[in-house]
XYZ file of C-alpha atoms in Angstrom:
430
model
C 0.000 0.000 0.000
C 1.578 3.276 -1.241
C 0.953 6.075 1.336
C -1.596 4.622 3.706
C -0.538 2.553 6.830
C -2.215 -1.050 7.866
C -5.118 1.161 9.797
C -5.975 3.809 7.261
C -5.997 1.046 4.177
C -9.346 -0.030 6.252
C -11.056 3.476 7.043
C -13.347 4.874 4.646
C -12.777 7.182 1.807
C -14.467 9.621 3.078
C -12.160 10.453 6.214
C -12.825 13.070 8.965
C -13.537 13.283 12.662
C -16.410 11.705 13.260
C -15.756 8.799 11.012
C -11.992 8.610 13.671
C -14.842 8.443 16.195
C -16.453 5.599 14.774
C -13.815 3.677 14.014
C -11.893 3.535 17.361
C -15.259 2.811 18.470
C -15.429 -0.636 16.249
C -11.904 -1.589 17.323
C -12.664 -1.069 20.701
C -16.114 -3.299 20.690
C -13.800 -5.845 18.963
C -11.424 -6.281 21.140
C -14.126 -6.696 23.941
C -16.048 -8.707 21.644
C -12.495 -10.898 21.364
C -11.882 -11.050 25.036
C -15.636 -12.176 26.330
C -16.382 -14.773 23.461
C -12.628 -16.199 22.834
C -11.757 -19.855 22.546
C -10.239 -19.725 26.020
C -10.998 -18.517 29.200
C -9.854 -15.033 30.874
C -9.967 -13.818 34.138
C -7.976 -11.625 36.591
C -7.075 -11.774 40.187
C -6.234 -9.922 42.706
C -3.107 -10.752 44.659
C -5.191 -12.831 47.588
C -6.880 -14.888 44.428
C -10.150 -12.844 44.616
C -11.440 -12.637 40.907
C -11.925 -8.816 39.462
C -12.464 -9.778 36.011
C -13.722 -13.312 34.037
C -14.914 -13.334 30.218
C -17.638 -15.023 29.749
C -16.488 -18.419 28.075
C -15.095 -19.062 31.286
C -18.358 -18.555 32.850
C -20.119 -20.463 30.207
C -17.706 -23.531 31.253
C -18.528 -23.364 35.181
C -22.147 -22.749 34.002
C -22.145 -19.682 36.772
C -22.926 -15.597 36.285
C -20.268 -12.845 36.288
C -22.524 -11.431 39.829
C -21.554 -15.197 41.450
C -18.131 -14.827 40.323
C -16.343 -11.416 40.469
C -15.377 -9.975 43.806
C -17.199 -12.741 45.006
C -15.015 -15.822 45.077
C -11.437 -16.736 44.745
C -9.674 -18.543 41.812
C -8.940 -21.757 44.043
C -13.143 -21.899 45.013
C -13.572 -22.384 40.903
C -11.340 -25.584 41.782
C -12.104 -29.567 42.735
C -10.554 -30.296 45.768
C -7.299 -32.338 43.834
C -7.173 -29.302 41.602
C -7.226 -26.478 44.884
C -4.288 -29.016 46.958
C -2.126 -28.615 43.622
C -2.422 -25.192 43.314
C -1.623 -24.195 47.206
C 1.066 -26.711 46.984
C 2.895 -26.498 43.424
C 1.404 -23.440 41.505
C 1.004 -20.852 43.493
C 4.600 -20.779 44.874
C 6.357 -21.120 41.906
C 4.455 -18.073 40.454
C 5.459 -16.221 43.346
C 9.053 -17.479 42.618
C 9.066 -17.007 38.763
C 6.389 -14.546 38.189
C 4.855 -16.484 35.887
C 4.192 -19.976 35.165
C 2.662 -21.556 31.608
C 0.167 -25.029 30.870
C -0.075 -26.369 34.415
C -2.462 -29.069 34.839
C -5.664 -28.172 36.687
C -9.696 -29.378 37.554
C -11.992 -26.807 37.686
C -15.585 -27.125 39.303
C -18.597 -26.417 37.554
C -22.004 -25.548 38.999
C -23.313 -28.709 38.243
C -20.223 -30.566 39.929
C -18.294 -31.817 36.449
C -14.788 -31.870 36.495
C -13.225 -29.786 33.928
C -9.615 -30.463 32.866
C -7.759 -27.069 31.898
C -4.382 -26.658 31.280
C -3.669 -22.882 32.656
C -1.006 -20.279 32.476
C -0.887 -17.203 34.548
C 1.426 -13.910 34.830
C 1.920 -11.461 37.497
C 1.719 -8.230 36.709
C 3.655 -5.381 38.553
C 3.425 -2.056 38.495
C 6.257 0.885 37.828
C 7.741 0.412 40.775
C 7.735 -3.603 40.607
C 5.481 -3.720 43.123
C 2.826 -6.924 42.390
C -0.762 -5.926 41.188
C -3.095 -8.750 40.120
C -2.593 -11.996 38.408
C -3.421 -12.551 34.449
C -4.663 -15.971 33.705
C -5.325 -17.747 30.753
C -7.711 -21.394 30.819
C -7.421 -23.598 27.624
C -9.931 -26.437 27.480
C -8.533 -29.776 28.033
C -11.345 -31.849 27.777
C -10.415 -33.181 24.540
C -7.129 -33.537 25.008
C -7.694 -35.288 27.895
C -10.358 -37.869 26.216
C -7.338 -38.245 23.880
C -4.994 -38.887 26.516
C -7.648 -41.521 27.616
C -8.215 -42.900 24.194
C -4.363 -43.657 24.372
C -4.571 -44.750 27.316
C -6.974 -47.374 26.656
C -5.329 -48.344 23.229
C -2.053 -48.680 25.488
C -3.893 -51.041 28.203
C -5.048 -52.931 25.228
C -1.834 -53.214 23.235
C 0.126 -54.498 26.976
C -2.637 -56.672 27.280
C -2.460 -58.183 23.836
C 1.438 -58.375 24.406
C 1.090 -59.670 27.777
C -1.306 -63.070 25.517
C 0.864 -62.919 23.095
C 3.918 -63.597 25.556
C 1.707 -66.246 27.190
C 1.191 -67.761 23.723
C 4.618 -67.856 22.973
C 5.657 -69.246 26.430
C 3.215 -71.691 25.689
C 4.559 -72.271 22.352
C 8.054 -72.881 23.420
C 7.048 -75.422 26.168
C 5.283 -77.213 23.242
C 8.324 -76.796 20.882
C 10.758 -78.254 24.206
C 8.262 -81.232 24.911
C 8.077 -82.150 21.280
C 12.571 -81.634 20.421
C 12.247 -83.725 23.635
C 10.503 -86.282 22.191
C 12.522 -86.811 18.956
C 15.730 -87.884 21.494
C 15.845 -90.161 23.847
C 15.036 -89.879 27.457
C 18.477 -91.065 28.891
C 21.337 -92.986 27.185
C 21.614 -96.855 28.347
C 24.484 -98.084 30.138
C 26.822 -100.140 28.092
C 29.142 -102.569 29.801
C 32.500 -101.528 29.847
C 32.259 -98.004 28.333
C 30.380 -94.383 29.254
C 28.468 -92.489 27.158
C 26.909 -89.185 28.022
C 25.098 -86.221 25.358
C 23.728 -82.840 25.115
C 21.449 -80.889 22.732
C 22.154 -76.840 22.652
C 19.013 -75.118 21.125
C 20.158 -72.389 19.539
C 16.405 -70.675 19.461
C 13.429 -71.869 21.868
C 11.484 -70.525 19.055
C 12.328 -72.778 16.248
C 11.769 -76.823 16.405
C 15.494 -78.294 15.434
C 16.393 -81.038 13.005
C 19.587 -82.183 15.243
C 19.219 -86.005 16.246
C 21.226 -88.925 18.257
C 20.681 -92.216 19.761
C 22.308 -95.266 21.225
C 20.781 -98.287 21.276
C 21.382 -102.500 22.316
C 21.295 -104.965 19.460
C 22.066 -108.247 21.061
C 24.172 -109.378 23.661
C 27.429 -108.070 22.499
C 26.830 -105.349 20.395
C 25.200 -101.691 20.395
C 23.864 -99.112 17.684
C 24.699 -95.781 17.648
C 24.038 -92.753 15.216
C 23.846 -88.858 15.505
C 22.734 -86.362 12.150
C 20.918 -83.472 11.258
C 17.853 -83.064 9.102
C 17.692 -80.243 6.903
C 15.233 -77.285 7.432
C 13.426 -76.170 10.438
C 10.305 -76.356 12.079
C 7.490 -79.241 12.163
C 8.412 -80.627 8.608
C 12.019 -81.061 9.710
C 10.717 -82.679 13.186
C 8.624 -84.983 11.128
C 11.888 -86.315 9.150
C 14.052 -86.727 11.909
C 11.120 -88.893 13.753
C 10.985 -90.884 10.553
C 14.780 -90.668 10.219
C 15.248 -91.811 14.268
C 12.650 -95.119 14.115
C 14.187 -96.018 10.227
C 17.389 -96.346 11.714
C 16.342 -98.565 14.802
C 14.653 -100.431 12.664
C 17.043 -100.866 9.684
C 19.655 -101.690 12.354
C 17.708 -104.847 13.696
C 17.377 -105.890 10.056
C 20.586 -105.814 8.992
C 23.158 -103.840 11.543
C 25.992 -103.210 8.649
C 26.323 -99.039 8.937
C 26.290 -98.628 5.520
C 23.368 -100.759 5.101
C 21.327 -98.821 7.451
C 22.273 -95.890 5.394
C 21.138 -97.163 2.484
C 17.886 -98.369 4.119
C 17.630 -94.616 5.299
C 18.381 -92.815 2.080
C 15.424 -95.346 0.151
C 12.657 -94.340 2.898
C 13.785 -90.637 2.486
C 14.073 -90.360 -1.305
C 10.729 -92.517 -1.997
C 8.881 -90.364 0.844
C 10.276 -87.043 -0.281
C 11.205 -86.962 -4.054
C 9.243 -83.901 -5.615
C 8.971 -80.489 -4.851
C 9.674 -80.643 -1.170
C 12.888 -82.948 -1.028
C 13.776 -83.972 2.423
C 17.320 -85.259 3.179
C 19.772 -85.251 6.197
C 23.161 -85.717 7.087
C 24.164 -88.855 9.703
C 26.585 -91.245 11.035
C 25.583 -94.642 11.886
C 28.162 -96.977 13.969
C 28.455 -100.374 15.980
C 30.075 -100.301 19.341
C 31.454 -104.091 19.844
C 33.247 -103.867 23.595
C 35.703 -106.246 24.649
C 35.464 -106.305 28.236
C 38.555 -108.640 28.672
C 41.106 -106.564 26.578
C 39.346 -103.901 28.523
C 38.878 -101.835 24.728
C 36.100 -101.355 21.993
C 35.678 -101.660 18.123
C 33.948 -99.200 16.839
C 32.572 -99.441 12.920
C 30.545 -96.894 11.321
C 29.400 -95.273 8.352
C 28.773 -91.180 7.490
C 26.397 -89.792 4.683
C 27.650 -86.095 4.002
C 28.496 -85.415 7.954
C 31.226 -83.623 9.706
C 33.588 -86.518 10.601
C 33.593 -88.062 14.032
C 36.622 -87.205 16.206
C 38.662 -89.892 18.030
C 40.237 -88.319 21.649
C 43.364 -90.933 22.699
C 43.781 -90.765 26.028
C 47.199 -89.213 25.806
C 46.195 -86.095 24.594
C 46.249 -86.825 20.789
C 42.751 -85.903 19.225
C 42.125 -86.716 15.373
C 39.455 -86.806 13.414
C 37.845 -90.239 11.701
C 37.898 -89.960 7.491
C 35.184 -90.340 5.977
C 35.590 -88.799 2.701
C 32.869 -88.940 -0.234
C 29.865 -89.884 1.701
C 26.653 -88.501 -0.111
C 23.920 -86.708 1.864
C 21.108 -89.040 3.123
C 18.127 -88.894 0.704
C 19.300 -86.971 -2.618
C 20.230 -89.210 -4.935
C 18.718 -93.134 -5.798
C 21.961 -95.084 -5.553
C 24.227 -92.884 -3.161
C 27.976 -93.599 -1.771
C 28.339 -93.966 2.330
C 31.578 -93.851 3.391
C 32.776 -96.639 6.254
C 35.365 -96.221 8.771
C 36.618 -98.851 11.640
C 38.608 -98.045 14.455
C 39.640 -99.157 18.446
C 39.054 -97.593 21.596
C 41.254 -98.325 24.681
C 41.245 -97.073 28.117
C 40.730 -93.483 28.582
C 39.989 -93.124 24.478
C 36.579 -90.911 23.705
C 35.236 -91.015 20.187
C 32.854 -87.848 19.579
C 29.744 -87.374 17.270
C 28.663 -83.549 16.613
C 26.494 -81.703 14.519
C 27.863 -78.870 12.426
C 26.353 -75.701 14.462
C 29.442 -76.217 16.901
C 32.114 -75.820 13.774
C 29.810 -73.206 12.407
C 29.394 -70.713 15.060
C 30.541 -67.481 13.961
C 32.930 -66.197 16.804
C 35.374 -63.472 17.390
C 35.511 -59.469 16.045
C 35.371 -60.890 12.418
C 32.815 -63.195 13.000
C 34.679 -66.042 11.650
C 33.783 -69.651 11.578
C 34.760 -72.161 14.438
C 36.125 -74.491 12.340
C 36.925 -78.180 13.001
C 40.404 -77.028 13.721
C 39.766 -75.364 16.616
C 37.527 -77.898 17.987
C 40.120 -80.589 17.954
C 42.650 -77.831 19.629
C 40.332 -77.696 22.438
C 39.480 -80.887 22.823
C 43.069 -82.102 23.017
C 43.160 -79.505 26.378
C 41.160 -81.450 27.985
C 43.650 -83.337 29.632
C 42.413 -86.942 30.410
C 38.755 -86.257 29.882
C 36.066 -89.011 30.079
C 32.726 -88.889 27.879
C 30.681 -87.064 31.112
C 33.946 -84.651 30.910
C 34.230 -84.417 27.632
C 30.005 -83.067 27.050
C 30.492 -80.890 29.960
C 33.433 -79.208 28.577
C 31.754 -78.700 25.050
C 28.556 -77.249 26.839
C 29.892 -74.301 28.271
C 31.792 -73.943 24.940
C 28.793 -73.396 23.052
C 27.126 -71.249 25.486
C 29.974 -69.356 25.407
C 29.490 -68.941 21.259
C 26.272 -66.677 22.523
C 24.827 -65.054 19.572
C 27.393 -66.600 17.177
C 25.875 -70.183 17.828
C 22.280 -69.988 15.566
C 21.696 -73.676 14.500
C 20.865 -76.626 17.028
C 24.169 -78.673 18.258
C 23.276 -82.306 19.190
C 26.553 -83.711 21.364
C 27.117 -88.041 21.730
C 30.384 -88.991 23.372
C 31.045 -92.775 23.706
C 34.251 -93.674 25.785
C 36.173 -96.051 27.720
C 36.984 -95.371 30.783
C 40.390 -95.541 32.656
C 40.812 -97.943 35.132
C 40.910 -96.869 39.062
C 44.531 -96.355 39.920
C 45.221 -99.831 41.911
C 45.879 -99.245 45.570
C 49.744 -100.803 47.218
C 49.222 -102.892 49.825
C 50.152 -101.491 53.454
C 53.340 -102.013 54.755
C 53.760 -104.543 57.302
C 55.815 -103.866 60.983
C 58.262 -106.442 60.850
């Protein structure tokens, strides 16, 4: 606007004295228009709380007149009880200590007795000399910011409580999952004459059903069946094979108890079952333990189909692993190769059976694999180390992998124990 200000671009034309009149007339109606009907309520105190001046949206709120109200009561009488304690105790002083004090929390009282949530901010004002005068305060509706508070209140209460079933579901889920892995091993290992066996399954998630299997089982007088593998995939299809994989086995083993045979018998009921678009297949070693409880040792003969190889602890120290090069995995192929191995336990020898989430953990900065390596370096530490030993050891190994272990790790030692020292006969007094 060229030559006008804000206030003269909105007078008339025709300008003179009485139209000056006018117009401060209009802008002062406004701004008492603004002050009685505004979106929030107004009112001023004096210095003891009495109220000298309320618009009337405030008055419309408490439902009471200006004659009921001004000169007549005090700011804390417009107050519930909770709302009047709060102000004596927390808002009042620190307005006398800051001089002003911005969107406290407050309850006023209507006529009618509802509670009306406010959120209110009040000045002092002094006068030239600094001396206080009366208080300014300003009263914003809260009611629907407090039914929004309360709407997410309620959607909070209902979120915890859907966590809190969802929690239970999954507790309950797991103790399913833990009674069901349980089920797929056996209860306890039988005693064999002469020898010690002892096992251990590491779950690397209580959420996921593994595919990580062992057993060790009598076959006649003389002899006993062994085998330990690992079914591919997770979840209930994977718990499905190794149940199929776990009674095939017994059962092949009865029939004929040649390891590779039993392989074979495995890899036909897998391939036949699974062929299609959902192959199935595992890895596994199969053995027969064949103690001599004379020579005080044991022959051990078994066969592998695509698993990590078995590792052979001498009782001096020396740990190395068992070959068994070439052997296919259990179920791919019609006519696969299994690989057979023999060897001899003595006194104080441990042969042991893992699956591959113990070489696979991913340890250190780099996050590097275990490697079968450094298994045999640590089991060659453990200096003279029976089967019991030997699990124990290997336990707190993998619990130690933490978040680098995140497949299932089924454990089967089968040793021969030293004999007890023997014990000199006391010396006789002569």
């Amino acid at each position: 606007m060229t030559g006008r200000s804000a206030r003269n671009s909105e007078r008339p034309e025709d300008e003179g004295p009485a139209t000056d009149a006018v117009f401060s007339a209009m802008l002062e109606d406004t701004a008492e228009e603004l002050y009685e009907s505004a979106p929030c309520g107004y009112l001023s105190t004096l210095m003891d709380g009495t109220v000298a001046r309320i618009n009337g949206t405030l008055l419309g709120w408490l439902g009471l007149t200006r004659e009921e109200v001004v000169g007549r009561k005090r700011f804390t009488e417009l107050l519930t009880i909770g709302g009047k304690l709060y102000h004596e105790t927390h808002f009042a002083p620190l307005l006398r200590m800051q001089g002003k004090i911005s969107e406290i929390a407050l309850e006023l009282k209507a006529a009618d007795g509802e509670r009306l949530p406010v959120l209110v901010t009040s000045r002092v004002k002094t006068s030239g000399d600094g001396e206080p005068m009366l208080i300014r305060t300003t009263v914003f509706d809260a009611r629907q910011r407090r039914a929004y508070e309360g709407e997410l209140l309620r959607e909070r209460q209902v979120a915890e409580e859907a966590r809190r079933q969802a929690d239970g579901d999954r507790e309950r889920l797991r103790e399913a999952l833990a009674v069901l892995q349980q089920s797929l091993l056996p209860a306890a290992l039988p005693a064999v004459p002469g020898m010690e066996a002892a096992s251990s399954y590491h779950t690397a998630s209580v959420d996921r059903l593994g595919g990580d299997f062992y057993d060790l089982f009598p076959l006649d007088g003389k002899r006993w069946a062994f085998f330990l593998g690992d079914v591919c995939g997770k979840g209930p299809q994977a718990a499905a094979v190794t149940s199929l994989t776990r009674y095939t086995l017994r059962a092949a083993a009865l029939h004929d108890c040649d390891p590779v045979a039993a392989l074979t018998t495995l890899n036909t009921v897998l391939h036949e079952r699974f062929t299609g678009v959902d192959p199935r297949y595992c890895t596994a070693i199969f053995g027969v333990l064949e103690p001599d409880t004379t020579a005080g040792t044991v022959a051990v003969h078994l066969a592998s189909g695509g698993h990590p190889a078995a590792l052979v602890v001498r009782a001096d120290g020396r740990a190395d692993y068992l070959p068994t090069p070439g052997g296919f995995l259990v179920g791919i192929l019609p006519d696969p190769h299994f690989t057979s191995a023999e060897t001899t336990l003595g006194p104080g020898d441990c042969l042991l059976l893992y699956t591959d989430g113990l070489t696979e953990a991913r340890v250190g900065a780099n996050r590097e694999l275990y490697g079968e390596d450094a298994l045999r370096t640590f089991v060659a530490g453990l200096t003279r180390a029976g089967a019991p030993e030997l699990i124990t050891a290997l336990t707190g190994l993998l619990e130690g992998f933490g978040a680098g272990l995140d497949d299932d790790t089924a454990l089967l030692a089968l040793g021969v124990p030293n004999p007890p020292p023997s014990s000199s006969p006391p010396a006789t007094t002569p």
